[in-house]
Coordinates of C-alpha atoms in Angstrom, one line a residue:
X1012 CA -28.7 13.6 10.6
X1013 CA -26.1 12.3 8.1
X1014 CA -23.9 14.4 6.0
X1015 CA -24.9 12.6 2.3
X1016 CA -24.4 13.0 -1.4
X1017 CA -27.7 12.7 -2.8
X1018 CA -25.8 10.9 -6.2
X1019 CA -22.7 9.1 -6.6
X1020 CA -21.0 7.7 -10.0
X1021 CA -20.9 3.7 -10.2
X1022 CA -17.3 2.8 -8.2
X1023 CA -16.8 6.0 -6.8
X1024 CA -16.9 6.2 -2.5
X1025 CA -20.5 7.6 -1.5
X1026 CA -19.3 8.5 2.3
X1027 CA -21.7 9.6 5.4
X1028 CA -20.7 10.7 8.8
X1029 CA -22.7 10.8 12.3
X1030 CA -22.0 12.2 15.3
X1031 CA -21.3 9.6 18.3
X1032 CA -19.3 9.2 21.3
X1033 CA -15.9 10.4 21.8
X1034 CA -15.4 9.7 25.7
X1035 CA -13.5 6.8 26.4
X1036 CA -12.0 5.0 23.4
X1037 CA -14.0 5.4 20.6
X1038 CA -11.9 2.9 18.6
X1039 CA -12.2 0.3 20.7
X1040 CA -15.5 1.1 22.9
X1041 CA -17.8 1.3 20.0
X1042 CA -19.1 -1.0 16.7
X1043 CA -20.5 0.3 13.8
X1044 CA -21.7 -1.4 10.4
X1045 CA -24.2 -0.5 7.6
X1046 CA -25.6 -2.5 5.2
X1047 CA -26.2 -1.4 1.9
X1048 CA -29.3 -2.5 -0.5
X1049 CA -30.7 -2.6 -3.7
X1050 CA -33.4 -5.0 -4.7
X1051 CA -32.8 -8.6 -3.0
X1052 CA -28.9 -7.4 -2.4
X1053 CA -27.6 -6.6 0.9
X1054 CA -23.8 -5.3 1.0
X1055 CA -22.4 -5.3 4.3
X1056 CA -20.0 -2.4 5.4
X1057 CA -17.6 -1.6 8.4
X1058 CA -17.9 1.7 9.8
X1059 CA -14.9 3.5 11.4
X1060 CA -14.2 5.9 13.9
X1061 CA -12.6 9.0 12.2
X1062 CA -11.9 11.1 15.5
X1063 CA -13.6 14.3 17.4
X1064 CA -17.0 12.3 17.7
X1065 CA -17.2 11.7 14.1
X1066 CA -18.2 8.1 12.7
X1067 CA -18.3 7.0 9.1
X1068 CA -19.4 4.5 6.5
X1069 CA -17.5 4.5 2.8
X1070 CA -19.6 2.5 0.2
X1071 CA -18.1 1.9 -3.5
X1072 CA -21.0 0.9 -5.4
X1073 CA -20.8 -1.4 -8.3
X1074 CA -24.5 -0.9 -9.6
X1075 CA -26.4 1.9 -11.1
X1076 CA -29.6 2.9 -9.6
X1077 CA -31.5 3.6 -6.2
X1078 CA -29.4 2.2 -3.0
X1079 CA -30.6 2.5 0.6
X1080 CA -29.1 2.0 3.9
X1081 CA -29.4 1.6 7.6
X1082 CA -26.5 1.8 10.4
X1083 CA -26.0 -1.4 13.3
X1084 CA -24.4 0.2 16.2
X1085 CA -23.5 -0.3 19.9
X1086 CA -24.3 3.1 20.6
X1087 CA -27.1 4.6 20.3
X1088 CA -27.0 7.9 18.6
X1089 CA -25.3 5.5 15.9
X1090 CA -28.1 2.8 15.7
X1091 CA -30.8 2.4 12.8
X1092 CA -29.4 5.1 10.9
X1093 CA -31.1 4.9 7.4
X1094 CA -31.0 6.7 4.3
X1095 CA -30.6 6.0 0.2
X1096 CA -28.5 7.7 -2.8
X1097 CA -28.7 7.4 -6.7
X1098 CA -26.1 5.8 -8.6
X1099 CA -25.1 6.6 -12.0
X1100 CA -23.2 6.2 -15.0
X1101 CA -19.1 5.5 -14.1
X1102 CA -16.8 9.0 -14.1
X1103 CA -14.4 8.8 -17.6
X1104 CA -11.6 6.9 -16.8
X1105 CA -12.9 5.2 -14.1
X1106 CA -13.4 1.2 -15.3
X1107 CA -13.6 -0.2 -11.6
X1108 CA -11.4 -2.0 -9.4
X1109 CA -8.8 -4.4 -10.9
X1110 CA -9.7 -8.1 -10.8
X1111 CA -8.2 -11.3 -11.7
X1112 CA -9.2 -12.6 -15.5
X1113 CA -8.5 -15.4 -17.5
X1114 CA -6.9 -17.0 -14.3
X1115 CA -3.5 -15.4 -14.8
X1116 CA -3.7 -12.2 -15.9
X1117 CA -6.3 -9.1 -14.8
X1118 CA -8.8 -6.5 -15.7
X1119 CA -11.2 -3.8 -14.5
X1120 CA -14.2 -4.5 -13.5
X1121 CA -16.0 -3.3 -16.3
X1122 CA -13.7 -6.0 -18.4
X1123 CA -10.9 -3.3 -20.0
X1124 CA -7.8 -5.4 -19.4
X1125 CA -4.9 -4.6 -16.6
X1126 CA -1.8 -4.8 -17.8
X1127 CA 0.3 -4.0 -14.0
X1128 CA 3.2 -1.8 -15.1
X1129 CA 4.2 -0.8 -11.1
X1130 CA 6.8 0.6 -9.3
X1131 CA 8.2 1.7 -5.4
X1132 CA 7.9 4.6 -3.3
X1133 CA 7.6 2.5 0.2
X1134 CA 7.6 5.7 2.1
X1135 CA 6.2 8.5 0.1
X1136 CA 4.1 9.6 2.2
X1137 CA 5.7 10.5 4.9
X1138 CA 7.7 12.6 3.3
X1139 CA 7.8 16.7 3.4
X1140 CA 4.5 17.4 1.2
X1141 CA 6.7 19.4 -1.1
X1142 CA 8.4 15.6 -2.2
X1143 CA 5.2 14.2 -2.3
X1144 CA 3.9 16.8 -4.7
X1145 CA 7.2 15.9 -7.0
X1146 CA 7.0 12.4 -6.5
X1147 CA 3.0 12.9 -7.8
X1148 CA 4.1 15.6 -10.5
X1149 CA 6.8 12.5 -11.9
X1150 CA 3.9 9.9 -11.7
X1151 CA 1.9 11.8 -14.5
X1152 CA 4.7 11.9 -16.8
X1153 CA 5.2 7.9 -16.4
X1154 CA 3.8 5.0 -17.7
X1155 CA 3.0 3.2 -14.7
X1156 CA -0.3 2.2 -13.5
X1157 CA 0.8 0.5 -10.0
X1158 CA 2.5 1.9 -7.1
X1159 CA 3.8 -0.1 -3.7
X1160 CA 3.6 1.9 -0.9
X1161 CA 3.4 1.6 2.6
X1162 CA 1.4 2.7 5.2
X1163 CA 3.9 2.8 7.9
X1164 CA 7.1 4.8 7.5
X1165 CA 10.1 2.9 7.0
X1166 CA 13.7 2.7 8.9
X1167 CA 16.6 1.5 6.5
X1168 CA 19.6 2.9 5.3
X1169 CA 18.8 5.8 2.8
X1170 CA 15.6 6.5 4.7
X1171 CA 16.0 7.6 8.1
X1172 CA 14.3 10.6 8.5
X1173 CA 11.3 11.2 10.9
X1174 CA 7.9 10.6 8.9
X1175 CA 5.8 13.5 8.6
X1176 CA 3.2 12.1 10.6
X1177 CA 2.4 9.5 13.4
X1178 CA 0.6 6.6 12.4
X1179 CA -1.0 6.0 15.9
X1180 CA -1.8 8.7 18.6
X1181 CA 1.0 9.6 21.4
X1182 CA 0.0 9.3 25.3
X1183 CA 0.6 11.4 27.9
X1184 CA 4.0 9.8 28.3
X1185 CA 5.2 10.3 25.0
X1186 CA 4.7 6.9 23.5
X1187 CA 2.7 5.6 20.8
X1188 CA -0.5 4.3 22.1
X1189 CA -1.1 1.2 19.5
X1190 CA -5.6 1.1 20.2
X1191 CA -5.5 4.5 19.3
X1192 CA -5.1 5.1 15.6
X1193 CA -4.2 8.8 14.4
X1194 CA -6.9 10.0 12.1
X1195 CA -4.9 12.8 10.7
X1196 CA -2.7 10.0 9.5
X1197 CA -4.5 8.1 7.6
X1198 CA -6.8 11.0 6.1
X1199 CA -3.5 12.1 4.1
X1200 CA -2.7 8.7 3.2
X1201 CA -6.1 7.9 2.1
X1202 CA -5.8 11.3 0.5
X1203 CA -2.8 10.1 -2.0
X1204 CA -4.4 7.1 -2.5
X1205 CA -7.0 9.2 -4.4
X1206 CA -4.7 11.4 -5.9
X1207 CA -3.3 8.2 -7.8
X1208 CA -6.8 6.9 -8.7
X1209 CA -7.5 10.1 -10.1
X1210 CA -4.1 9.5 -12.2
X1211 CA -5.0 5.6 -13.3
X1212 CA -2.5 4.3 -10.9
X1213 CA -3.2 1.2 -8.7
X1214 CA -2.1 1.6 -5.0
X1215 CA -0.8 -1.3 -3.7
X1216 CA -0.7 -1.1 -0.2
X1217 CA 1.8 -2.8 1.7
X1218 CA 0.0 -3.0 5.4
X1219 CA 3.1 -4.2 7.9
X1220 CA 7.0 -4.4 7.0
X1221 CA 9.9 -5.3 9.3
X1222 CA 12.0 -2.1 8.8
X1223 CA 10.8 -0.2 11.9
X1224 CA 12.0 1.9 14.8
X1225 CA 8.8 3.5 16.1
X1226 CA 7.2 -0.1 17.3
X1227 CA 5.1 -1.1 14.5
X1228 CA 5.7 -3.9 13.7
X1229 CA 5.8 -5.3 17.1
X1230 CA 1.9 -4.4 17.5
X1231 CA 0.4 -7.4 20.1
X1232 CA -1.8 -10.0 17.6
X1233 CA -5.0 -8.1 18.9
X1234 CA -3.5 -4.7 17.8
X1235 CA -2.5 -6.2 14.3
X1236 CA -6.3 -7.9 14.1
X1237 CA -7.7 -4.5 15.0
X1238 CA -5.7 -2.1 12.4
X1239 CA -6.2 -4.5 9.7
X1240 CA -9.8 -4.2 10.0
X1241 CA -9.5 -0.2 11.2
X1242 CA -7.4 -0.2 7.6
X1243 CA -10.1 -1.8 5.6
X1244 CA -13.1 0.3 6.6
X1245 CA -11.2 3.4 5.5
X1246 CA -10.1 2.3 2.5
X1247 CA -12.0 -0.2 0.8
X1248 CA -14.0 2.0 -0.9
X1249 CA -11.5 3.2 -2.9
X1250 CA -11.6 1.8 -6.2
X1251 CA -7.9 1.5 -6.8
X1252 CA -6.8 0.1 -3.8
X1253 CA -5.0 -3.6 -3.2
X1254 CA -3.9 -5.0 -0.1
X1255 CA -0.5 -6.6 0.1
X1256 CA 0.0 -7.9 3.5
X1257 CA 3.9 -7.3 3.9
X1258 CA 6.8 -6.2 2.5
X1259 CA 9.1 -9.6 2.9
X1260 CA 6.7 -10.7 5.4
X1261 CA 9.2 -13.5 6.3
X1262 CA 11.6 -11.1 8.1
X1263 CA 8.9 -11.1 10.7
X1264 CA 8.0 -14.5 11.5
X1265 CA 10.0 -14.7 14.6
X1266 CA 7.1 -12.4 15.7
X1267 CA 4.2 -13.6 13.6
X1268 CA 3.6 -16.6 13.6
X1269 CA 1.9 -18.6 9.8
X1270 CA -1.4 -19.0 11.2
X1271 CA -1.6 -15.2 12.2
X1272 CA -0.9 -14.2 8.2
X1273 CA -3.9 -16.4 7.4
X1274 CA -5.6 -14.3 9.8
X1275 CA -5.1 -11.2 8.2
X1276 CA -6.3 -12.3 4.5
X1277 CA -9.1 -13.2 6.8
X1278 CA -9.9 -10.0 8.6
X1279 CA -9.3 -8.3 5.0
X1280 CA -11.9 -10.7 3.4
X1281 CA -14.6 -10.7 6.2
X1282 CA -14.2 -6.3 5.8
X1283 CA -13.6 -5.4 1.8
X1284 CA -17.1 -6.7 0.4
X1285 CA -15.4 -5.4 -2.5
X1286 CA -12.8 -8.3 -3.1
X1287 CA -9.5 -6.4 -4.2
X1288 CA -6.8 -7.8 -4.8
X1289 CA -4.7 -9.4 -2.2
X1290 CA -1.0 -10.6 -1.9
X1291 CA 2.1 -10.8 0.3
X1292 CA 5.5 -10.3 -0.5
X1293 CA 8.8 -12.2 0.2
X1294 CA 12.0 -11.5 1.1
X1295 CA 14.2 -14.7 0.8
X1296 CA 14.1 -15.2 -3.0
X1297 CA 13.3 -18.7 -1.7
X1298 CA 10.9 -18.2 0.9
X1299 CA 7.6 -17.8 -1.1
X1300 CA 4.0 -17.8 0.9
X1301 CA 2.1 -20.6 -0.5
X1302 CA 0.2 -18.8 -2.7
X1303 CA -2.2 -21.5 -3.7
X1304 CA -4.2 -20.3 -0.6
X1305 CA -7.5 -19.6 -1.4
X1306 CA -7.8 -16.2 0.1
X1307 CA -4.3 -15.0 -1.7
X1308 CA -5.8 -13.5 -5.4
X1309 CA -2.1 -13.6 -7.3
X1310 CA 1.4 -14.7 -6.2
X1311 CA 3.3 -11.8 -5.2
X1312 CA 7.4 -12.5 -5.6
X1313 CA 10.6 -10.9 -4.9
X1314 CA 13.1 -12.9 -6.9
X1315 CA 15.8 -11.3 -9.9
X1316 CA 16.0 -14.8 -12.0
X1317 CA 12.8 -13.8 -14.0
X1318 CA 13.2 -16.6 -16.4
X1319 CA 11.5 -18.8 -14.0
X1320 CA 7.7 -17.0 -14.1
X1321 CA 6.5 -19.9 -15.8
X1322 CA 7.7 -21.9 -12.9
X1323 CA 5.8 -20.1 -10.6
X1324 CA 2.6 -19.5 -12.9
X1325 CA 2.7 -23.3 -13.0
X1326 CA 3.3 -23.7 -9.3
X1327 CA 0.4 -21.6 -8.3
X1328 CA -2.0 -21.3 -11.0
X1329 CA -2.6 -17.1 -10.2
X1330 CA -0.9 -14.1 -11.9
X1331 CA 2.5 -13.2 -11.1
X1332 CA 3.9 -10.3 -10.2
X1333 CA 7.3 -10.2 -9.3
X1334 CA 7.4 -7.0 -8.2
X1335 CA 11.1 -6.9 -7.2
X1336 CA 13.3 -9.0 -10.1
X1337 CA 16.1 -6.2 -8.5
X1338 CA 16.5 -2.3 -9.0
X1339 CA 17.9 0.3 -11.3
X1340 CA 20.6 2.2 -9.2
X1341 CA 23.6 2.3 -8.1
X1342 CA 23.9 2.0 -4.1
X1343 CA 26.3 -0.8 -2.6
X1344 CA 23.3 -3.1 -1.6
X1345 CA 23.5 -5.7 -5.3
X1346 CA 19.6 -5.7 -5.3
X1347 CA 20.0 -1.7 -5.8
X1348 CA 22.6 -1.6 -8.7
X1349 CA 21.8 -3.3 -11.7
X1350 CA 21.7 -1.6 -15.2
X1351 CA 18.7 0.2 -16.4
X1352 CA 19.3 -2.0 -19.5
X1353 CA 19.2 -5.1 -17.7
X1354 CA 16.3 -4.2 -15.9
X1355 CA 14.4 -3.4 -18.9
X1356 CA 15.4 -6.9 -20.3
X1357 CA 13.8 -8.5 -17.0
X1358 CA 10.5 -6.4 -17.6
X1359 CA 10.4 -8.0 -21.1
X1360 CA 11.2 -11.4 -19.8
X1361 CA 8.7 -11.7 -17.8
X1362 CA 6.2 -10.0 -20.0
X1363 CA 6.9 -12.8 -22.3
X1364 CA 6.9 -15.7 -20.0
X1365 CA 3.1 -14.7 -18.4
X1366 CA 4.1 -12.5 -15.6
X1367 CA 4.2 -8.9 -14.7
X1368 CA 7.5 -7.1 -13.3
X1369 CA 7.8 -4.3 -10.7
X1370 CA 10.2 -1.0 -11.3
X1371 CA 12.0 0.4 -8.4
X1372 CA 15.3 3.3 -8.8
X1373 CA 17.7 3.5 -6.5
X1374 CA 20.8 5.9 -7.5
X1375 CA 22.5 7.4 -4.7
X1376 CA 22.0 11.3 -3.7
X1377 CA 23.4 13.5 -1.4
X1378 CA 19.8 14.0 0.8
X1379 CA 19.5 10.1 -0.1
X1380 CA 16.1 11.6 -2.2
X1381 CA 16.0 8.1 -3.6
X1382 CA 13.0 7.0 -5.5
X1383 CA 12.8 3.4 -4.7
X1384 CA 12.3 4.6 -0.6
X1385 CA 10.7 8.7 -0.8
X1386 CA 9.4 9.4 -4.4
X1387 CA 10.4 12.7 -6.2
X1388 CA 11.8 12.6 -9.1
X1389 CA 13.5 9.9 -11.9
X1390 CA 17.2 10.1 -12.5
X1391 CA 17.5 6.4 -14.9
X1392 CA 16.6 5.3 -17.6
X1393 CA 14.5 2.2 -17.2
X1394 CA 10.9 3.7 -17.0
X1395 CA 10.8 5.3 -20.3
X1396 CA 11.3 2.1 -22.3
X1397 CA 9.1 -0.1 -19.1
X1398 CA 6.6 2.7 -20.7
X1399 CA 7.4 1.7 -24.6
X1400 CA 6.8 -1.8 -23.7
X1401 CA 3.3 -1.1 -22.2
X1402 CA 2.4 0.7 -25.0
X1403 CA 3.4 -2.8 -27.4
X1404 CA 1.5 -4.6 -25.1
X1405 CA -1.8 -2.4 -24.8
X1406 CA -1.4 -2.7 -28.7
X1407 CA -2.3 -5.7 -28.8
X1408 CA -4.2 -7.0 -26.1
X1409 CA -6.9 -8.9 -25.9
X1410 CA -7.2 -11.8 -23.2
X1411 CA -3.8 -11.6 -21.5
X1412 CA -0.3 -12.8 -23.2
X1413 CA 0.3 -16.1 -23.3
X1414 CA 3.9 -17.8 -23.0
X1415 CA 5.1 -20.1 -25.5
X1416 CA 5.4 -23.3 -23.5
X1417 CA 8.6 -23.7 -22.6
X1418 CA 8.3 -27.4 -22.4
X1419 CA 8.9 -27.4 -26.1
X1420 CA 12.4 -27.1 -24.9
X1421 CA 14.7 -25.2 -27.4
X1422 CA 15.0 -22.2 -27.6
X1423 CA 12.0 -21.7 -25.9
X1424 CA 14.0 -22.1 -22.1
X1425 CA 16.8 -19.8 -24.0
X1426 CA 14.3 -16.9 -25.6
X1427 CA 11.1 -15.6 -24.5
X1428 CA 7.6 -15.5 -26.8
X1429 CA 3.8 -14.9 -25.9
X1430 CA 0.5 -15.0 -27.5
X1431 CA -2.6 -13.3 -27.6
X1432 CA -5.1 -14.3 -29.7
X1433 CA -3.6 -13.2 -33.2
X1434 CA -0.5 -11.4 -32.2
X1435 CA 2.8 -13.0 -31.4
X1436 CA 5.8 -11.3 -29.8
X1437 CA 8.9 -13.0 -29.6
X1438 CA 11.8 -11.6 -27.4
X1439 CA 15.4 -12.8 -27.8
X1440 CA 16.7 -10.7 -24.4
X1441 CA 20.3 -11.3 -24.6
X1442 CA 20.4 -13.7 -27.8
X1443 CA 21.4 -11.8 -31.2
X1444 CA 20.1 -14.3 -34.3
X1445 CA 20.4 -13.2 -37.8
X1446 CA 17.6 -14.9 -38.6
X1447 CA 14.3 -16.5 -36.8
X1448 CA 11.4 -18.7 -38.0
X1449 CA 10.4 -20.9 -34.6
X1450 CA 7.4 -20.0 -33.3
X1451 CA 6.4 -18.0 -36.5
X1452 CA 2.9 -19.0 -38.0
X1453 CA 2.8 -22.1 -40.1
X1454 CA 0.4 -21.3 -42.7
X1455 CA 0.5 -18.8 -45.8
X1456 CA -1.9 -15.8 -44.6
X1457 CA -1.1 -12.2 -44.6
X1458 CA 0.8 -10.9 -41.7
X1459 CA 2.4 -7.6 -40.5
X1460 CA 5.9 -8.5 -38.7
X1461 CA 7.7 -5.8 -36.6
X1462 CA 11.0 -5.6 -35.4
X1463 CA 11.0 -3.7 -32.0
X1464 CA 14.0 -2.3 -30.4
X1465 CA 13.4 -2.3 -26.6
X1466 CA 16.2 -0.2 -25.9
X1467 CA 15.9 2.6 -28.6
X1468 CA 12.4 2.2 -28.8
X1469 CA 11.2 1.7 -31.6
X1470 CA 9.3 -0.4 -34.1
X1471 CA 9.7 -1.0 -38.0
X1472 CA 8.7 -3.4 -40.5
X1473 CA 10.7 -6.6 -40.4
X1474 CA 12.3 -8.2 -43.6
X1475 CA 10.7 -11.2 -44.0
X1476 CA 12.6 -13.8 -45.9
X1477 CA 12.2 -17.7 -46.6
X1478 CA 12.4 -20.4 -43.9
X1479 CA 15.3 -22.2 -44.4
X1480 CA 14.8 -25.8 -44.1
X1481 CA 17.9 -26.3 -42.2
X1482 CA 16.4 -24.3 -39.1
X1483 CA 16.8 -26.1 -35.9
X1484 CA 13.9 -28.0 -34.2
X1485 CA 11.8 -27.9 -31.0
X1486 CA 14.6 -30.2 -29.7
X1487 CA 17.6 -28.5 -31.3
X1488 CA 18.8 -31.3 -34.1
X1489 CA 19.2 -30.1 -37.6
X1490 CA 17.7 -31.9 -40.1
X1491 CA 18.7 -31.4 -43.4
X1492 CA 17.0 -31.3 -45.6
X1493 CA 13.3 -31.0 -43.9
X1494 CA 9.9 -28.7 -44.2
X1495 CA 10.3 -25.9 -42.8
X1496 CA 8.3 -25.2 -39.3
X1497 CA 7.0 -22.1 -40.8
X1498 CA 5.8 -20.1 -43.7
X1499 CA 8.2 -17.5 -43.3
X1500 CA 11.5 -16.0 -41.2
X1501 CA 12.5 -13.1 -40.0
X1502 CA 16.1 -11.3 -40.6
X1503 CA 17.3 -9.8 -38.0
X1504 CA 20.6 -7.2 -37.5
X1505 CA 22.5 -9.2 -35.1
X1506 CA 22.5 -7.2 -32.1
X1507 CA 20.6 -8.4 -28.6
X1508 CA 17.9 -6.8 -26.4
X1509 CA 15.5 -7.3 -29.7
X1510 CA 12.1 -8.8 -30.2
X1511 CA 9.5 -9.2 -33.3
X1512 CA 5.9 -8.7 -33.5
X1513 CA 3.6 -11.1 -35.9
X1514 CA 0.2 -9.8 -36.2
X1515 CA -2.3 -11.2 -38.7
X1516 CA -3.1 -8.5 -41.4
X1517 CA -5.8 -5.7 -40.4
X1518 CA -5.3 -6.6 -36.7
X1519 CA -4.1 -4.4 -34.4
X1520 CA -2.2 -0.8 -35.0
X1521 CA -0.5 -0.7 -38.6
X1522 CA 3.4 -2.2 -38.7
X1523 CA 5.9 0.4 -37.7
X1524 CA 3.5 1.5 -34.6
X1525 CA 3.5 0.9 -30.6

């Protein structure tokens, strides 16, 4: 008989186990499937094999009420399998899996918006549990709501040490044996995956990467089709989970060919009935996936000259997330160096300009316990104020922030601004203007204006002062004299790394807050 919870809250995993066979090879010698109902709805599910003659089906419901099921199996202990569960009201906390909105932007599934504020730990979780317990530990004290990790561990300088478990069993002689997954594995990765849902944080899962000693990554194209959909079935049920095919996925084309990455956003389709989200991630700055694909669900980009998000929004008509615009650190690799300063300036950059930016931290230590690679602990700078600008953001939002369209030439290629329904935030990055009145609002109403300090963090009343009819145009000539574009300006101190806030009056938080 199956092993089932009686109720389940709306998104969590209801799970059920049956005993089947376990001579031969389980993962390969036997099928299993359920299909889900309520009313006229059928769900389809995978089932896996989870070792020691033990089979199981993971279900995330997204409906409250009465489901049933029944089990589709080659073998027959496993066959016509049936029983039902009560769904209820979602856990606190728990708004359902994140979704595309409003084309480039994203929410829950219950429609609170996403605002993806991620970072890197590629290899976490194969580190001593100890780290992994720190790196958790440092996650609750962040703002971050996204973390790219790996499920294979990962060779590269700084990150050499043997993983704390095998992803695939070992044979008699030693070596990996690539058809037969290692259970143990992937129950503590699908362990930590939970461990982040229960903290609010994504996990973006990057499925296959090039840096590799143990044989990985050189799986035949039948052992790649098979753990992709082994991967699936254990962890689509998970509510924060989303797939990301590779980590710079064009490192491995001399081995995998285009037509065989189609074929895993395939495989993932045809086995998450779930539709998370789904991405792959470059290495060349240049060498982009065609993201326009219908099966990709937003345009996953490594590339440090965040200025041009618009260009890609425009190219591929998804979100962007460019989760690697460079790191915080300072290791001899130049992607690993920059200035926590600068890399909070590319976070608001691309805030402003309709995207979403990635964190990663990678200063130098004696065990090389870097962040960016094993997790533990923060030594910059960056993440608080990544964490002050979330909290502007979630201030604020409604539908998703809007860039100014840079097509209105200047300063809008120079400076960055956004929209959201009634709020405006401008962001001058590097610039440092006395005083500002492009983009402000054009008519007489009552607004509350903010000057935020993205470095110090923190937000006071502007002084607002009279347009001056001699401030430049869309197309930089001055005209003098001429009508000012807008009802007001803003004075400023001078200094860069600044940005204002226009909200209209009784919207929002009151001026001076997040």
């Amino acid at each position: 008989m199956p092993e089932m919870t009686q109720s389940i809250a709306k998104w969590d995993m209801f799970e059920v186990s049956f005993a089947g066979p376990s001579n031969g090879n389980p993962f390969l010698d036997v099928t299993l499937e359920g299909f889900f109902s309520q009313h006229a709805r059928t769900v389809r599910v995978p089932g896996f094999y989870d070792g020691n003659g033990t089979f199981r089906l993971r279900f995330m419901p997204d409906n409250e009420g009465t489901w049933s099921f029944t089990t589709k199996s080659s073998a027959t202990e496993l066959d016509g399998q049936t029983g039902s569960f009560t769904v209820t009201a979602p856990r606190p906390g728990n708004h359902g899996p994140v979704q595309v909105a409003n084309r480039y932007h994203f929410a829950h599934a219950d429609g609170t918006p996403f605002l993806s504020f991620g970072t890197t730990c590629y290899a976490w979780t194969h580190q001593p549990l100890s780290e992994q317990d720190k790196t958790l530990h440092t996650l609750a004290g962040t703002r971050f709501n996204k973390l790219r990790m790996g499920v294979f561990p990962k060779d590269y300088p700084y990150n050499i040490n043997e993983p704390l478990h095998d992803v695939y069993q070992r044979g008699a002689d030693g070596e990996l044996d690539f058809d037969r997954p290692n259970p143990g594995s992937f129950r503590h990765f699908e362990n930590q995956v939970k461990a982040l849902g229960d903290m609010g944080i994504q996990a973006d899962i990057i499925i296959l990467h090039p840096y590799d000693r143990w044989g990985y990554s050189g799986m035949s194209q039948a052992q790649d089709y098979r753990y992709f959909a082994y991967l699936t079935a254990r962890l689509a049920a998970y509510h924060n989970v989303w797939w990301s095919l590779a980590n710079e996925y064009d490192f491995l084309l001399d081995t995998k060919p285009m037509h065989q990455w189609d074929r895993y956003f395939h495989i993932i389709e045809e086995n998450d009935p779930y539709g998370h989200l789904r991405s792959i991630h470059n290495g060349d700055p240049e060498a982009n996936y065609d993201h326009r694909k219908a099966w990709v669900t937003h345009a996953c980009i490594q590339n440090w000259d965040v200025k041009r998000t618009i260009e890609w929004r425009n190219a591929y008509g998804k979100p962007v997330v460019n989760d690697e615009p460079e790191y915080e650190g300072n290791i001899a690799p130049s992607w690993g160096n920059i200035s926590a300063q600068e890399l909070v300036h590319r976070f608001w950059t691309t805030a402003m300009r309709g995207g979403y930016a990635g964190h990663g931290e990678t200063y130098s230590h004696p065990q090389d316990l870097i962040w960016w690679a094993k997790g533990g602990e923060l030594h910059g700078e960056a993440w608080k104020r990544i964490g002050f600008l979330r909290d502007v953001m979630e201030a604020s939002i409604r539908l998703g922030f809007e860039p100014i369209d840079n097509k209105m030439g200047f300063p809008w290629n120079r400076v960055s601004g956004a929209r959201d329904g009634e709020t405006t935030i401008i962001y001058f990055g590097e610039h440092q203007p006395v005083i500002w009145a492009s983009g402000l609002p054009q008519d007489d109403g009552t607004y509350e204006v903010d000057l935020i300090d993205t470095w110090n963090m923190t937000v006071v009343p502007a002084r607002i002062v009279p347009a001056p009819e001699n401030h430049p145009t869309r197309h930089g000539a001055i005209v003098r004299p001429r009508k000012p574009d807008a009802a007001f300006a803003v004075e400023l101190p001078g200094r860069p790394y600044l940005a204002i806030r226009v909200r209209a009056s009784g919207k929002g938080a009151p001026a001076g807050s997040p």
